Structure formats: structure tokens, C-alpha cells
Amino acid sequence: MQQDSVLRHVVLFKFKEGTPEEKVNEIEQAFGALPSKIPEIQGYEWGLNNSPEGLEKGFTHCFFLTFGSEEGRAIYLPHPDHKAFGDLLGPHLADVLVMDYWTRQ
């Protein structure tokens, strides 16, 4: 790990077929609210898949969080607000893929 390296937490969602758009919007907003509730999240962005390659395997949403340390991530994962978000998301989630990595130059 380099001195200026940061820890990225990448989360991909595939929603269950038939999940109402209103519920997806609510989930998007709830995830977006986490950085204001969990100060260890140093950066946050998200977007919808628009790859023309057709390799997304049904995943539609990508969320990209930045942490300054593994300790920060360790606070985030069991945090009550993160757990509450999981409770909101869980019934509508068909699949999730999570990858974490330390950035390299």
C-alpha cells in the first residue's frame, strides 16, 4: 500500500424482477444518505450501468465508497445505519457483488 493510497469499496446490485421503481429510488436515496450518517465514508458516488458490452449479468447499480483506512471500513460495515440500509434493501435484492481494494498508481 502506498502512502497516498485509499481503500475503495465497490458494491453492485441486481434487483429482483418486479421491484417497483419507487422502491429502487428509495434504496438509491437511502444509500446516498449514508455518508452524512457515517463520517468514515470519505467519498461516495454511484451510477447506473450503461455498458454496451452486455456483460453486466443483470447488475444495474454500482456504488463506489472511499475509506482512508481498514479501520474506517470496519466501523462502516456493522454501523447501525448501514445495517438499517441492508434491512431496506434485502427484500428487493436478487444479487450483490462487493469488491474492496487499495488504490495503486
Short mmCIF file of the C-alpha atoms (twelve columns), coordinates in Angstrom:
data_MODEL
# 
_entry.id   MODEL 
# 
loop_
_atom_site.group_PDB 
_atom_site.id 
_atom_site.type_symbol 
_atom_site.label_atom_id 
_atom_site.label_alt_id 
_atom_site.label_comp_id 
_atom_site.label_asym_id 
_atom_site.label_seq_id 
_atom_site.Cartn_x 
_atom_site.Cartn_y 
_atom_site.Cartn_z 
_atom_site.pdbx_PDB_model_num 
ATOM 1   C CA . MET A 1   0.000   0.000   0.000   1 
ATOM 2   C CA . GLN A 2   1.307   3.443   -0.930  1 
ATOM 3   C CA . GLN A 3   1.188   6.425   1.423   1 
ATOM 4   C CA . ASP A 4   -1.447  8.181   -0.706  1 
ATOM 5   C CA . SER A 5   -3.477  5.033   -1.316  1 
ATOM 6   C CA . VAL A 6   -7.171  4.878   -0.352  1 
ATOM 7   C CA . LEU A 7   -9.467  1.947   0.237   1 
ATOM 8   C CA . ARG A 8   -12.247 1.602   -2.343  1 
ATOM 9   C CA . HIS A 9   -15.437 -0.323  -1.571  1 
ATOM 10  C CA . VAL A 10  -17.341 -1.203  -4.755  1 
ATOM 11  C CA . VAL A 11  -20.892 -2.580  -4.493  1 
ATOM 12  C CA . LEU A 12  -23.001 -3.834  -7.422  1 
ATOM 13  C CA . PHE A 13  -26.737 -4.545  -7.096  1 
ATOM 14  C CA . LYS A 14  -29.063 -6.704  -9.126  1 
ATOM 15  C CA . PHE A 15  -32.662 -6.085  -8.083  1 
ATOM 16  C CA . LYS A 16  -35.357 -8.739  -8.052  1 
ATOM 17  C CA . GLU A 17  -37.546 -8.716  -11.114 1 
ATOM 18  C CA . GLY A 18  -40.659 -6.677  -10.475 1 
ATOM 19  C CA . THR A 19  -39.109 -4.386  -7.850  1 
ATOM 20  C CA . PRO A 20  -41.137 -1.163  -8.143  1 
ATOM 21  C CA . GLU A 21  -39.236 1.867   -9.425  1 
ATOM 22  C CA . GLU A 22  -40.334 3.814   -6.341  1 
ATOM 23  C CA . LYS A 23  -38.633 1.234   -4.104  1 
ATOM 24  C CA . VAL A 24  -35.445 1.345   -6.196  1 
ATOM 25  C CA . ASN A 25  -35.469 5.157   -5.885  1 
ATOM 26  C CA . GLU A 26  -35.934 4.884   -2.123  1 
ATOM 27  C CA . ILE A 27  -32.962 2.498   -1.907  1 
ATOM 28  C CA . GLU A 28  -30.796 4.806   -4.028  1 
ATOM 29  C CA . GLN A 29  -31.624 7.727   -1.741  1 
ATOM 30  C CA . ALA A 30  -31.037 5.671   1.412   1 
ATOM 31  C CA . PHE A 31  -27.586 4.575   0.219   1 
ATOM 32  C CA . GLY A 32  -26.803 8.175   -0.715  1 
ATOM 33  C CA . ALA A 33  -27.677 9.288   2.816   1 
ATOM 34  C CA . LEU A 34  -25.087 7.016   4.454   1 
ATOM 35  C CA . PRO A 35  -22.097 9.372   4.005   1 
ATOM 36  C CA . SER A 36  -23.906 12.031  6.057   1 
ATOM 37  C CA . LYS A 37  -24.511 9.469   8.815   1 
ATOM 38  C CA . ILE A 38  -21.178 7.617   8.785   1 
ATOM 39  C CA . PRO A 39  -18.225 10.031  8.780   1 
ATOM 40  C CA . GLU A 40  -15.719 7.278   7.957   1 
ATOM 41  C CA . ILE A 41  -17.048 7.333   4.375   1 
ATOM 42  C CA . GLN A 42  -14.637 9.800   2.757   1 
ATOM 43  C CA . GLY A 43  -16.067 9.601   -0.745  1 
ATOM 44  C CA . TYR A 44  -19.258 8.346   -2.375  1 
ATOM 45  C CA . GLU A 45  -20.573 8.116   -5.902  1 
ATOM 46  C CA . TRP A 46  -22.906 5.865   -7.776  1 
ATOM 47  C CA . GLY A 47  -24.359 5.289   -11.200 1 
ATOM 48  C CA . LEU A 48  -26.405 3.020   -13.422 1 
ATOM 49  C CA . ASN A 49  -24.855 0.562   -15.819 1 
ATOM 50  C CA . ASN A 50  -24.694 1.815   -19.391 1 
ATOM 51  C CA . SER A 51  -22.067 -0.520  -20.815 1 
ATOM 52  C CA . PRO A 52  -22.771 -1.546  -24.424 1 
ATOM 53  C CA . GLU A 53  -20.896 -4.844  -23.950 1 
ATOM 54  C CA . GLY A 54  -23.804 -6.779  -22.422 1 
ATOM 55  C CA . LEU A 55  -21.623 -8.318  -19.706 1 
ATOM 56  C CA . GLU A 56  -23.394 -6.861  -16.661 1 
ATOM 57  C CA . LYS A 57  -25.138 -10.167 -15.774 1 
ATOM 58  C CA . GLY A 58  -28.234 -8.306  -14.587 1 
ATOM 59  C CA . PHE A 59  -26.399 -5.886  -12.286 1 
ATOM 60  C CA . THR A 60  -27.757 -2.380  -12.765 1 
ATOM 61  C CA . HIS A 61  -26.361 -0.228  -9.938  1 
ATOM 62  C CA . CYS A 62  -22.759 0.486   -8.967  1 
ATOM 63  C CA . PHE A 63  -21.901 2.233   -5.694  1 
ATOM 64  C CA . PHE A 64  -18.344 3.381   -5.026  1 
ATOM 65  C CA . LEU A 65  -17.261 4.316   -1.496  1 
ATOM 66  C CA . THR A 66  -13.859 5.524   -0.338  1 
ATOM 67  C CA . PHE A 67  -12.299 4.927   3.068   1 
ATOM 68  C CA . GLY A 68  -8.984  6.177   4.390   1 
ATOM 69  C CA . SER A 69  -8.276  3.012   6.348   1 
ATOM 70  C CA . GLU A 70  -9.401  -0.519  7.021   1 
ATOM 71  C CA . GLU A 71  -10.421 0.736   10.467  1 
ATOM 72  C CA . GLY A 72  -12.857 3.151   8.832   1 
ATOM 73  C CA . ARG A 73  -14.348 0.340   6.776   1 
ATOM 74  C CA . ALA A 74  -14.543 -1.784  9.935   1 
ATOM 75  C CA . ILE A 75  -16.670 0.933   11.558  1 
ATOM 76  C CA . TYR A 76  -18.904 1.256   8.462   1 
ATOM 77  C CA . LEU A 77  -19.717 -2.430  7.955   1 
ATOM 78  C CA . PRO A 78  -21.519 -3.086  11.288  1 
ATOM 79  C CA . HIS A 79  -22.709 0.527   11.698  1 
ATOM 80  C CA . PRO A 80  -26.417 0.678   12.676  1 
ATOM 81  C CA . ASP A 81  -27.259 2.971   9.741   1 
ATOM 82  C CA . HIS A 82  -25.557 0.577   7.301   1 
ATOM 83  C CA . LYS A 83  -27.454 -2.330  8.871   1 
ATOM 84  C CA . ALA A 84  -30.759 -0.413  8.576   1 
ATOM 85  C CA . PHE A 85  -29.980 0.208   4.903   1 
ATOM 86  C CA . GLY A 86  -29.405 -3.538  4.467   1 
ATOM 87  C CA . ASP A 87  -32.801 -4.228  6.018   1 
ATOM 88  C CA . LEU A 88  -34.429 -1.871  3.491   1 
ATOM 89  C CA . LEU A 89  -32.506 -3.340  0.561   1 
ATOM 90  C CA . GLY A 90  -32.578 -7.044  1.411   1 
ATOM 91  C CA . PRO A 91  -36.116 -7.993  0.328   1 
ATOM 92  C CA . HIS A 92  -35.539 -6.460  -3.122  1 
ATOM 93  C CA . LEU A 93  -32.039 -7.736  -3.832  1 
ATOM 94  C CA . ALA A 94  -31.549 -10.595 -6.274  1 
ATOM 95  C CA . ASP A 95  -27.744 -10.488 -6.047  1 
ATOM 96  C CA . VAL A 96  -24.888 -8.330  -4.821  1 
ATOM 97  C CA . LEU A 97  -21.194 -8.214  -5.675  1 
ATOM 98  C CA . VAL A 98  -18.731 -6.436  -3.397  1 
ATOM 99  C CA . MET A 99  -15.049 -5.816  -4.018  1 
ATOM 100 C CA . ASP A 100 -12.624 -3.782  -1.936  1 
ATOM 101 C CA . TYR A 101 -9.160  -2.713  -2.995  1 
ATOM 102 C CA . TRP A 102 -6.334  -0.376  -2.096  1 
ATOM 103 C CA . THR A 103 -5.686  2.041   -4.943  1 
ATOM 104 C CA . ARG A 104 -2.411  1.822   -6.852  1 
ATOM 105 C CA . GLN A 105 -0.774  4.346   -9.127  1 
# 
